[in-house]
């Protein structure tokens, strides 16, 4: 699965429609149908996450095989691609 900006996709389709549909009238209906399908797709309530490697609590040293989270609520060995609800971006 990949997240897309459906509004931008619709704008691109409408722009393409304006550029080409005068010459291809049937294409107008197909593009309108595509927009209708986009409108029916579920909206994902995605939230941004901070991966460990970009978190202020992350410490990568030679002692730990992966890295160490220095947040007192976590405090365990983590991989740099992990994330948690305590993650805070580096400044």
PDB file of N, CA and C in Angstrom:
ATOM      1  N   UNK A   1       0.851  -1.172   0.000  1.00  0.00           N
ATOM      2  CA  UNK A   1       0.000   0.000   0.000  1.00  0.00           C
ATOM      3  C   UNK A   1       0.895   1.233   0.000  1.00  0.00           C
ATOM      4  N   UNK A   2       0.439   2.269  -0.676  1.00  0.00           N
ATOM      5  CA  UNK A   2       1.141   3.542  -0.611  1.00  0.00           C
ATOM      6  C   UNK A   2       0.115   4.644  -0.432  1.00  0.00           C
ATOM      7  N   UNK A   3       0.490   5.645   0.298  1.00  0.00           N
ATOM      8  CA  UNK A   3      -0.401   6.773   0.527  1.00  0.00           C
ATOM      9  C   UNK A   3      -0.172   7.797  -0.572  1.00  0.00           C
ATOM     10  N   UNK A   4      -1.255   8.349  -1.088  1.00  0.00           N
ATOM     11  CA  UNK A   4      -1.157   9.387  -2.112  1.00  0.00           C
ATOM     12  C   UNK A   4      -2.005  10.573  -1.684  1.00  0.00           C
ATOM     13  N   UNK A   5      -1.763  11.696  -2.308  1.00  0.00           N
ATOM     14  CA  UNK A   5      -2.603  12.867  -2.109  1.00  0.00           C
ATOM     15  C   UNK A   5      -3.689  12.804  -3.186  1.00  0.00           C
ATOM     16  N   UNK A   6      -4.858  12.322  -2.803  1.00  0.00           N
ATOM     17  CA  UNK A   6      -5.943  12.115  -3.771  1.00  0.00           C
ATOM     18  C   UNK A   6      -6.401  13.427  -4.396  1.00  0.00           C
ATOM     19  N   UNK A   7      -6.356  14.522  -3.645  1.00  0.00           N
ATOM     20  CA  UNK A   7      -6.757  15.815  -4.214  1.00  0.00           C
ATOM     21  C   UNK A   7      -5.816  16.218  -5.343  1.00  0.00           C
ATOM     22  N   UNK A   8      -4.521  16.008  -5.150  1.00  0.00           N
ATOM     23  CA  UNK A   8      -3.559  16.317  -6.205  1.00  0.00           C
ATOM     24  C   UNK A   8      -3.788  15.410  -7.409  1.00  0.00           C
ATOM     25  N   UNK A   9      -4.066  14.141  -7.164  1.00  0.00           N
ATOM     26  CA  UNK A   9      -4.338  13.209  -8.262  1.00  0.00           C
ATOM     27  C   UNK A   9      -5.550  13.675  -9.068  1.00  0.00           C
ATOM     28  N   UNK A  10      -6.602  14.104  -8.368  1.00  0.00           N
ATOM     29  CA  UNK A  10      -7.794  14.607  -9.067  1.00  0.00           C
ATOM     30  C   UNK A  10      -7.459  15.836  -9.898  1.00  0.00           C
ATOM     31  N   UNK A  11      -6.661  16.744  -9.342  1.00  0.00           N
ATOM     32  CA  UNK A  11      -6.279  17.954 -10.085  1.00  0.00           C
ATOM     33  C   UNK A  11      -5.492  17.600 -11.342  1.00  0.00           C
ATOM     34  N   UNK A  12      -4.598  16.631 -11.234  1.00  0.00           N
ATOM     35  CA  UNK A  12      -3.824  16.199 -12.403  1.00  0.00           C
ATOM     36  C   UNK A  12      -4.751  15.604 -13.461  1.00  0.00           C
ATOM     37  N   UNK A  13      -5.698  14.792 -13.025  1.00  0.00           N
ATOM     38  CA  UNK A  13      -6.645  14.181 -13.973  1.00  0.00           C
ATOM     39  C   UNK A  13      -7.486  15.254 -14.652  1.00  0.00           C
ATOM     40  N   UNK A  14      -7.989  16.232 -13.885  1.00  0.00           N
ATOM     41  CA  UNK A  14      -8.797  17.296 -14.486  1.00  0.00           C
ATOM     42  C   UNK A  14      -7.977  18.108 -15.478  1.00  0.00           C
ATOM     43  N   UNK A  15      -6.720  18.402 -15.121  1.00  0.00           N
ATOM     44  CA  UNK A  15      -5.875  19.174 -16.034  1.00  0.00           C
ATOM     45  C   UNK A  15      -5.656  18.397 -17.330  1.00  0.00           C
ATOM     46  N   UNK A  16      -5.361  17.106 -17.199  1.00  0.00           N
ATOM     47  CA  UNK A  16      -5.171  16.272 -18.387  1.00  0.00           C
ATOM     48  C   UNK A  16      -6.451  16.226 -19.202  1.00  0.00           C
ATOM     49  N   UNK A  17      -7.588  16.196 -18.525  1.00  0.00           N
ATOM     50  CA  UNK A  17      -8.886  16.171 -19.189  1.00  0.00           C
ATOM     51  C   UNK A  17      -9.078  17.426 -20.033  1.00  0.00           C
ATOM     52  N   UNK A  18      -8.736  18.573 -19.449  1.00  0.00           N
ATOM     53  CA  UNK A  18      -8.889  19.837 -20.181  1.00  0.00           C
ATOM     54  C   UNK A  18      -7.987  19.876 -21.408  1.00  0.00           C
ATOM     55  N   UNK A  19      -6.809  19.247 -21.306  1.00  0.00           N
ATOM     56  CA  UNK A  19      -5.844  19.278 -22.407  1.00  0.00           C
ATOM     57  C   UNK A  19      -6.212  18.337 -23.557  1.00  0.00           C
ATOM     58  N   UNK A  20      -6.892  17.226 -23.248  1.00  0.00           N
ATOM     59  CA  UNK A  20      -7.068  16.190 -24.279  1.00  0.00           C
ATOM     60  C   UNK A  20      -8.503  15.845 -24.640  1.00  0.00           C
ATOM     61  N   UNK A  21      -9.456  16.169 -23.800  1.00  0.00           N
ATOM     62  CA  UNK A  21     -10.813  15.659 -24.014  1.00  0.00           C
ATOM     63  C   UNK A  21     -11.552  16.313 -25.171  1.00  0.00           C
ATOM     64  N   UNK A  22     -11.113  17.467 -25.620  1.00  0.00           N
ATOM     65  CA  UNK A  22     -11.775  18.074 -26.772  1.00  0.00           C
ATOM     66  C   UNK A  22     -11.620  17.180 -28.001  1.00  0.00           C
ATOM     67  N   UNK A  23     -10.476  16.544 -28.110  1.00  0.00           N
ATOM     68  CA  UNK A  23     -10.214  15.661 -29.252  1.00  0.00           C
ATOM     69  C   UNK A  23     -10.733  14.241 -29.031  1.00  0.00           C
ATOM     70  N   UNK A  24     -10.928  13.877 -27.780  1.00  0.00           N
ATOM     71  CA  UNK A  24     -11.360  12.515 -27.442  1.00  0.00           C
ATOM     72  C   UNK A  24     -12.523  12.578 -26.455  1.00  0.00           C
ATOM     73  N   UNK A  25     -13.753  12.796 -26.940  1.00  0.00           N
ATOM     74  CA  UNK A  25     -14.895  12.973 -26.043  1.00  0.00           C
ATOM     75  C   UNK A  25     -15.142  11.795 -25.097  1.00  0.00           C
ATOM     76  N   UNK A  26     -14.876  10.568 -25.546  1.00  0.00           N
ATOM     77  CA  UNK A  26     -15.102   9.414 -24.672  1.00  0.00           C
ATOM     78  C   UNK A  26     -14.132   9.400 -23.492  1.00  0.00           C
ATOM     79  N   UNK A  27     -12.986  10.013 -23.681  1.00  0.00           N
ATOM     80  CA  UNK A  27     -11.989  10.062 -22.616  1.00  0.00           C
ATOM     81  C   UNK A  27     -12.494  10.874 -21.432  1.00  0.00           C
ATOM     82  N   UNK A  28     -13.303  11.871 -21.696  1.00  0.00           N
ATOM     83  CA  UNK A  28     -13.852  12.703 -20.625  1.00  0.00           C
ATOM     84  C   UNK A  28     -14.632  11.866 -19.620  1.00  0.00           C
ATOM     85  N   UNK A  29     -15.459  10.964 -20.115  1.00  0.00           N
ATOM     86  CA  UNK A  29     -16.229  10.091 -19.229  1.00  0.00           C
ATOM     87  C   UNK A  29     -15.336   9.148 -18.440  1.00  0.00           C
ATOM     88  N   UNK A  30     -14.288   8.653 -19.082  1.00  0.00           N
ATOM     89  CA  UNK A  30     -13.366   7.739 -18.398  1.00  0.00           C
ATOM     90  C   UNK A  30     -12.616   8.460 -17.285  1.00  0.00           C
ATOM     91  N   UNK A  31     -12.196   9.687 -17.554  1.00  0.00           N
ATOM     92  CA  UNK A  31     -11.484  10.446 -16.525  1.00  0.00           C
ATOM     93  C   UNK A  31     -12.413  10.823 -15.379  1.00  0.00           C
ATOM     94  N   UNK A  32     -13.657  11.157 -15.702  1.00  0.00           N
ATOM     95  CA  UNK A  32     -14.635  11.450 -14.646  1.00  0.00           C
ATOM     96  C   UNK A  32     -14.878  10.203 -13.796  1.00  0.00           C
ATOM     97  N   UNK A  33     -14.910   9.040 -14.442  1.00  0.00           N
ATOM     98  CA  UNK A  33     -15.083   7.789 -13.699  1.00  0.00           C
ATOM     99  C   UNK A  33     -13.884   7.524 -12.792  1.00  0.00           C
ATOM    100  N   UNK A  34     -12.687   7.845 -13.275  1.00  0.00           N
ATOM    101  CA  UNK A  34     -11.481   7.663 -12.461  1.00  0.00           C
ATOM    102  C   UNK A  34     -11.533   8.546 -11.221  1.00  0.00           C
ATOM    103  N   UNK A  35     -11.986   9.770 -11.387  1.00  0.00           N
ATOM    104  CA  UNK A  35     -12.117  10.671 -10.237  1.00  0.00           C
ATOM    105  C   UNK A  35     -13.166  10.140  -9.274  1.00  0.00           C
ATOM    106  N   UNK A  36     -14.252   9.604  -9.814  1.00  0.00           N
ATOM    107  CA  UNK A  36     -15.274   9.006  -8.958  1.00  0.00           C
ATOM    108  C   UNK A  36     -14.724   7.846  -8.144  1.00  0.00           C
ATOM    109  N   UNK A  37     -13.856   7.048  -8.763  1.00  0.00           N
ATOM    110  CA  UNK A  37     -13.230   5.938  -8.034  1.00  0.00           C
ATOM    111  C   UNK A  37     -12.303   6.447  -6.936  1.00  0.00           C
ATOM    112  N   UNK A  38     -11.561   7.507  -7.231  1.00  0.00           N
ATOM    113  CA  UNK A  38     -10.691   8.095  -6.199  1.00  0.00           C
ATOM    114  C   UNK A  38     -11.517   8.582  -5.016  1.00  0.00           C
ATOM    115  N   UNK A  39     -12.666   9.179  -5.314  1.00  0.00           N
ATOM    116  CA  UNK A  39     -13.527   9.687  -4.238  1.00  0.00           C
ATOM    117  C   UNK A  39     -14.067   8.564  -3.359  1.00  0.00           C
ATOM    118  N   UNK A  40     -14.194   7.366  -3.921  1.00  0.00           N
ATOM    119  CA  UNK A  40     -14.723   6.233  -3.154  1.00  0.00           C
ATOM    120  C   UNK A  40     -13.652   5.509  -2.338  1.00  0.00           C
ATOM    121  N   UNK A  41     -12.381   5.806  -2.601  1.00  0.00           N
ATOM    122  CA  UNK A  41     -11.298   5.146  -1.862  1.00  0.00           C
ATOM    123  C   UNK A  41     -11.307   5.614  -0.410  1.00  0.00           C
ATOM    124  N   UNK A  42     -11.008   4.706   0.515  1.00  0.00           N
ATOM    125  CA  UNK A  42     -10.997   5.101   1.927  1.00  0.00           C
ATOM    126  C   UNK A  42      -9.854   6.071   2.217  1.00  0.00           C
ATOM    127  N   UNK A  43     -10.110   6.957   3.142  1.00  0.00           N
ATOM    128  CA  UNK A  43      -9.081   7.888   3.583  1.00  0.00           C
ATOM    129  C   UNK A  43      -8.334   7.261   4.749  1.00  0.00           C
ATOM    130  N   UNK A  44      -7.026   7.258   4.660  1.00  0.00           N
ATOM    131  CA  UNK A  44      -6.181   6.699   5.711  1.00  0.00           C
ATOM    132  C   UNK A  44      -5.859   7.805   6.705  1.00  0.00           C
ATOM    133  N   UNK A  45      -6.068   7.523   7.971  1.00  0.00           N
ATOM    134  CA  UNK A  45      -5.744   8.490   9.018  1.00  0.00           C
ATOM    135  C   UNK A  45      -4.286   8.278   9.428  1.00  0.00           C
ATOM    136  N   UNK A  46      -3.381   8.683   8.557  1.00  0.00           N
ATOM    137  CA  UNK A  46      -1.955   8.471   8.799  1.00  0.00           C
ATOM    138  C   UNK A  46      -1.399   9.574   9.694  1.00  0.00           C
ATOM    139  N   UNK A  47      -0.507   9.190  10.559  1.00  0.00           N
ATOM    140  CA  UNK A  47       0.168  10.163  11.422  1.00  0.00           C
ATOM    141  C   UNK A  47       1.665  10.063  11.161  1.00  0.00           C
ATOM    142  N   UNK A  48       2.353  11.196  11.175  1.00  0.00           N
ATOM    143  CA  UNK A  48       3.800  11.143  10.957  1.00  0.00           C
ATOM    144  C   UNK A  48       4.497  10.481  12.146  1.00  0.00           C
ATOM    145  N   UNK A  49       5.546   9.751  11.866  1.00  0.00           N
ATOM    146  CA  UNK A  49       6.335   9.123  12.924  1.00  0.00           C
ATOM    147  C   UNK A  49       7.779   9.604  12.822  1.00  0.00           C
ATOM    148  N   UNK A  50       8.469   9.527  13.931  1.00  0.00           N
ATOM    149  CA  UNK A  50       9.894   9.835  13.960  1.00  0.00           C
ATOM    150  C   UNK A  50      10.633   8.510  14.100  1.00  0.00           C
ATOM    151  N   UNK A  51      11.392   8.146  13.095  1.00  0.00           N
ATOM    152  CA  UNK A  51      12.185   6.920  13.159  1.00  0.00           C
ATOM    153  C   UNK A  51      13.317   7.119  14.168  1.00  0.00           C
ATOM    154  N   UNK A  52      13.729   6.026  14.792  1.00  0.00           N
ATOM    155  CA  UNK A  52      14.756   6.093  15.832  1.00  0.00           C
ATOM    156  C   UNK A  52      16.000   6.851  15.372  1.00  0.00           C
ATOM    157  N   UNK A  53      16.442   6.613  14.146  1.00  0.00           N
ATOM    158  CA  UNK A  53      17.668   7.247  13.668  1.00  0.00           C
ATOM    159  C   UNK A  53      17.569   8.773  13.618  1.00  0.00           C
ATOM    160  N   UNK A  54      16.352   9.325  13.608  1.00  0.00           N
ATOM    161  CA  UNK A  54      16.175  10.776  13.566  1.00  0.00           C
ATOM    162  C   UNK A  54      15.575  11.319  14.857  1.00  0.00           C
ATOM    163  N   UNK A  55      15.612  10.505  15.912  1.00  0.00           N
ATOM    164  CA  UNK A  55      15.020  10.875  17.198  1.00  0.00           C
ATOM    165  C   UNK A  55      16.095  11.426  18.133  1.00  0.00           C
ATOM    166  N   UNK A  56      15.707  12.379  18.954  1.00  0.00           N
ATOM    167  CA  UNK A  56      16.670  12.974  19.879  1.00  0.00           C
ATOM    168  C   UNK A  56      17.118  11.991  20.963  1.00  0.00           C
ATOM    169  N   UNK A  57      16.368  10.927  21.185  1.00  0.00           N
ATOM    170  CA  UNK A  57      16.728   9.933  22.200  1.00  0.00           C
ATOM    171  C   UNK A  57      17.630   8.817  21.662  1.00  0.00           C
ATOM    172  N   UNK A  58      17.872   8.798  20.377  1.00  0.00           N
ATOM    173  CA  UNK A  58      18.620   7.717  19.738  1.00  0.00           C
ATOM    174  C   UNK A  58      20.120   7.877  19.955  1.00  0.00           C
ATOM    175  N   UNK A  59      20.777   6.799  20.326  1.00  0.00           N
ATOM    176  CA  UNK A  59      22.229   6.802  20.445  1.00  0.00           C
ATOM    177  C   UNK A  59      22.753   5.550  19.776  1.00  0.00           C
ATOM    178  N   UNK A  60      23.598   5.749  18.797  1.00  0.00           N
ATOM    179  CA  UNK A  60      24.218   4.639  18.095  1.00  0.00           C
ATOM    180  C   UNK A  60      25.690   4.625  18.476  1.00  0.00           C
ATOM    181  N   UNK A  61      26.108   3.594  19.160  1.00  0.00           N
ATOM    182  CA  UNK A  61      27.508   3.501  19.577  1.00  0.00           C
ATOM    183  C   UNK A  61      28.048   2.101  19.309  1.00  0.00           C
ATOM    184  N   UNK A  62      29.290   1.887  19.639  1.00  0.00           N
ATOM    185  CA  UNK A  62      29.922   0.597  19.351  1.00  0.00           C
ATOM    186  C   UNK A  62      29.548  -0.485  20.363  1.00  0.00           C
ATOM    187  N   UNK A  63      28.896  -0.117  21.457  1.00  0.00           N
ATOM    188  CA  UNK A  63      28.532  -1.086  22.496  1.00  0.00           C
ATOM    189  C   UNK A  63      27.326  -1.918  22.064  1.00  0.00           C
ATOM    190  N   UNK A  64      26.333  -1.260  21.501  1.00  0.00           N
ATOM    191  CA  UNK A  64      25.089  -1.939  21.137  1.00  0.00           C
ATOM    192  C   UNK A  64      25.113  -2.328  19.669  1.00  0.00           C
ATOM    193  N   UNK A  65      24.581  -3.486  19.392  1.00  0.00           N
ATOM    194  CA  UNK A  65      24.587  -4.000  18.024  1.00  0.00           C
ATOM    195  C   UNK A  65      23.803  -3.085  17.076  1.00  0.00           C
ATOM    196  N   UNK A  66      22.694  -2.538  17.517  1.00  0.00           N
ATOM    197  CA  UNK A  66      21.883  -1.656  16.681  1.00  0.00           C
ATOM    198  C   UNK A  66      21.976  -0.222  17.175  1.00  0.00           C
ATOM    199  N   UNK A  67      21.461   0.061  18.311  1.00  0.00           N
ATOM    200  CA  UNK A  67      21.460   1.390  18.892  1.00  0.00           C
ATOM    201  C   UNK A  67      20.656   1.350  20.171  1.00  0.00           C
ATOM    202  N   UNK A  68      20.696   2.427  20.905  1.00  0.00           N
ATOM    203  CA  UNK A  68      20.027   2.451  22.201  1.00  0.00           C
ATOM    204  C   UNK A  68      19.093   3.647  22.275  1.00  0.00           C
ATOM    205  N   UNK A  69      17.885   3.401  22.746  1.00  0.00           N
ATOM    206  CA  UNK A  69      16.941   4.483  22.998  1.00  0.00           C
ATOM    207  C   UNK A  69      17.202   4.978  24.416  1.00  0.00           C
ATOM    208  N   UNK A  70      17.466   6.268  24.556  1.00  0.00           N
ATOM    209  CA  UNK A  70      17.769   6.825  25.863  1.00  0.00           C
ATOM    210  C   UNK A  70      16.566   7.493  26.509  1.00  0.00           C
ATOM    211  N   UNK A  71      15.390   7.266  25.949  1.00  0.00           N
ATOM    212  CA  UNK A  71      14.173   7.768  26.582  1.00  0.00           C
ATOM    213  C   UNK A  71      13.899   6.895  27.801  1.00  0.00           C
ATOM    214  N   UNK A  72      13.671   7.507  28.977  1.00  0.00           N
ATOM    215  CA  UNK A  72      13.447   6.709  30.186  1.00  0.00           C
ATOM    216  C   UNK A  72      12.204   5.812  30.108  1.00  0.00           C
ATOM    217  N   UNK A  73      11.265   6.130  29.228  1.00  0.00           N
ATOM    218  CA  UNK A  73      10.069   5.295  29.076  1.00  0.00           C
ATOM    219  C   UNK A  73      10.318   4.063  28.209  1.00  0.00           C
ATOM    220  N   UNK A  74      11.387   4.080  27.442  1.00  0.00           N
ATOM    221  CA  UNK A  74      11.687   2.984  26.524  1.00  0.00           C
ATOM    222  C   UNK A  74      12.940   2.243  26.987  1.00  0.00           C
ATOM    223  N   UNK A  75      14.091   2.907  26.848  1.00  0.00           N
ATOM    224  CA  UNK A  75      15.359   2.387  27.324  1.00  0.00           C
ATOM    225  C   UNK A  75      15.715   0.988  26.878  1.00  0.00           C
ATOM    226  N   UNK A  76      15.680   0.736  25.607  1.00  0.00           N
ATOM    227  CA  UNK A  76      16.047  -0.595  25.130  1.00  0.00           C
ATOM    228  C   UNK A  76      16.771  -0.499  23.803  1.00  0.00           C
ATOM    229  N   UNK A  77      17.330  -1.602  23.387  1.00  0.00           N
ATOM    230  CA  UNK A  77      18.031  -1.664  22.115  1.00  0.00           C
ATOM    231  C   UNK A  77      17.001  -1.631  20.993  1.00  0.00           C
ATOM    232  N   UNK A  78      17.248  -0.782  20.024  1.00  0.00           N
ATOM    233  CA  UNK A  78      16.325  -0.613  18.897  1.00  0.00           C
ATOM    234  C   UNK A  78      17.113  -0.562  17.597  1.00  0.00           C
ATOM    235  N   UNK A  79      16.432  -0.873  16.517  1.00  0.00           N
ATOM    236  CA  UNK A  79      17.020  -0.673  15.191  1.00  0.00           C
ATOM    237  C   UNK A  79      16.743   0.760  14.761  1.00  0.00           C
ATOM    238  N   UNK A  80      17.577   1.287  13.887  1.00  0.00           N
ATOM    239  CA  UNK A  80      17.425   2.679  13.470  1.00  0.00           C
ATOM    240  C   UNK A  80      16.131   2.948  12.715  1.00  0.00           C
ATOM    241  N   UNK A  81      15.511   1.915  12.151  1.00  0.00           N
ATOM    242  CA  UNK A  81      14.263   2.106  11.407  1.00  0.00           C
ATOM    243  C   UNK A  81      13.016   1.939  12.273  1.00  0.00           C
ATOM    244  N   UNK A  82      13.196   1.596  13.552  1.00  0.00           N
ATOM    245  CA  UNK A  82      12.055   1.479  14.467  1.00  0.00           C
ATOM    246  C   UNK A  82      11.483   2.860  14.773  1.00  0.00           C
ATOM    247  N   UNK A  83      10.318   2.885  15.395  1.00  0.00           N
ATOM    248  CA  UNK A  83       9.727   4.133  15.867  1.00  0.00           C
ATOM    249  C   UNK A  83       8.815   3.817  17.037  1.00  0.00           C
ATOM    250  N   UNK A  84       8.465   4.847  17.810  1.00  0.00           N
ATOM    251  CA  UNK A  84       7.563   4.653  18.944  1.00  0.00           C
ATOM    252  C   UNK A  84       6.767   5.937  19.171  1.00  0.00           C
ATOM    253  N   UNK A  85       5.873   5.906  20.111  1.00  0.00           N
ATOM    254  CA  UNK A  85       5.029   7.075  20.376  1.00  0.00           C
ATOM    255  C   UNK A  85       5.768   8.169  21.144  1.00  0.00           C
ATOM    256  N   UNK A  86       6.957   7.888  21.633  1.00  0.00           N
ATOM    257  CA  UNK A  86       7.733   8.888  22.371  1.00  0.00           C
ATOM    258  C   UNK A  86       8.723   9.634  21.482  1.00  0.00           C
ATOM    259  N   UNK A  87       8.837   9.251  20.238  1.00  0.00           N
ATOM    260  CA  UNK A  87       9.834   9.832  19.347  1.00  0.00           C
ATOM    261  C   UNK A  87       9.699  11.339  19.197  1.00  0.00           C
ATOM    262  N   UNK A  88      10.828  12.022  19.308  1.00  0.00           N
ATOM    263  CA  UNK A  88      10.888  13.472  19.097  1.00  0.00           C
ATOM    264  C   UNK A  88      12.022  13.756  18.127  1.00  0.00           C
ATOM    265  N   UNK A  89      11.735  14.584  17.124  1.00  0.00           N
ATOM    266  CA  UNK A  89      12.707  14.875  16.087  1.00  0.00           C
ATOM    267  C   UNK A  89      13.927  15.598  16.640  1.00  0.00           C
ATOM    268  N   UNK A  90      15.078  15.269  16.063  1.00  0.00           N
ATOM    269  CA  UNK A  90      16.295  16.009  16.388  1.00  0.00           C
ATOM    270  C   UNK A  90      16.131  17.458  15.957  1.00  0.00           C
ATOM    271  N   UNK A  91      16.764  18.354  16.660  1.00  0.00           N
ATOM    272  CA  UNK A  91      16.691  19.784  16.267  1.00  0.00           C
ATOM    273  C   UNK A  91      17.594  20.081  15.130  1.00  0.00           C
TER     274      UNK A  91
END
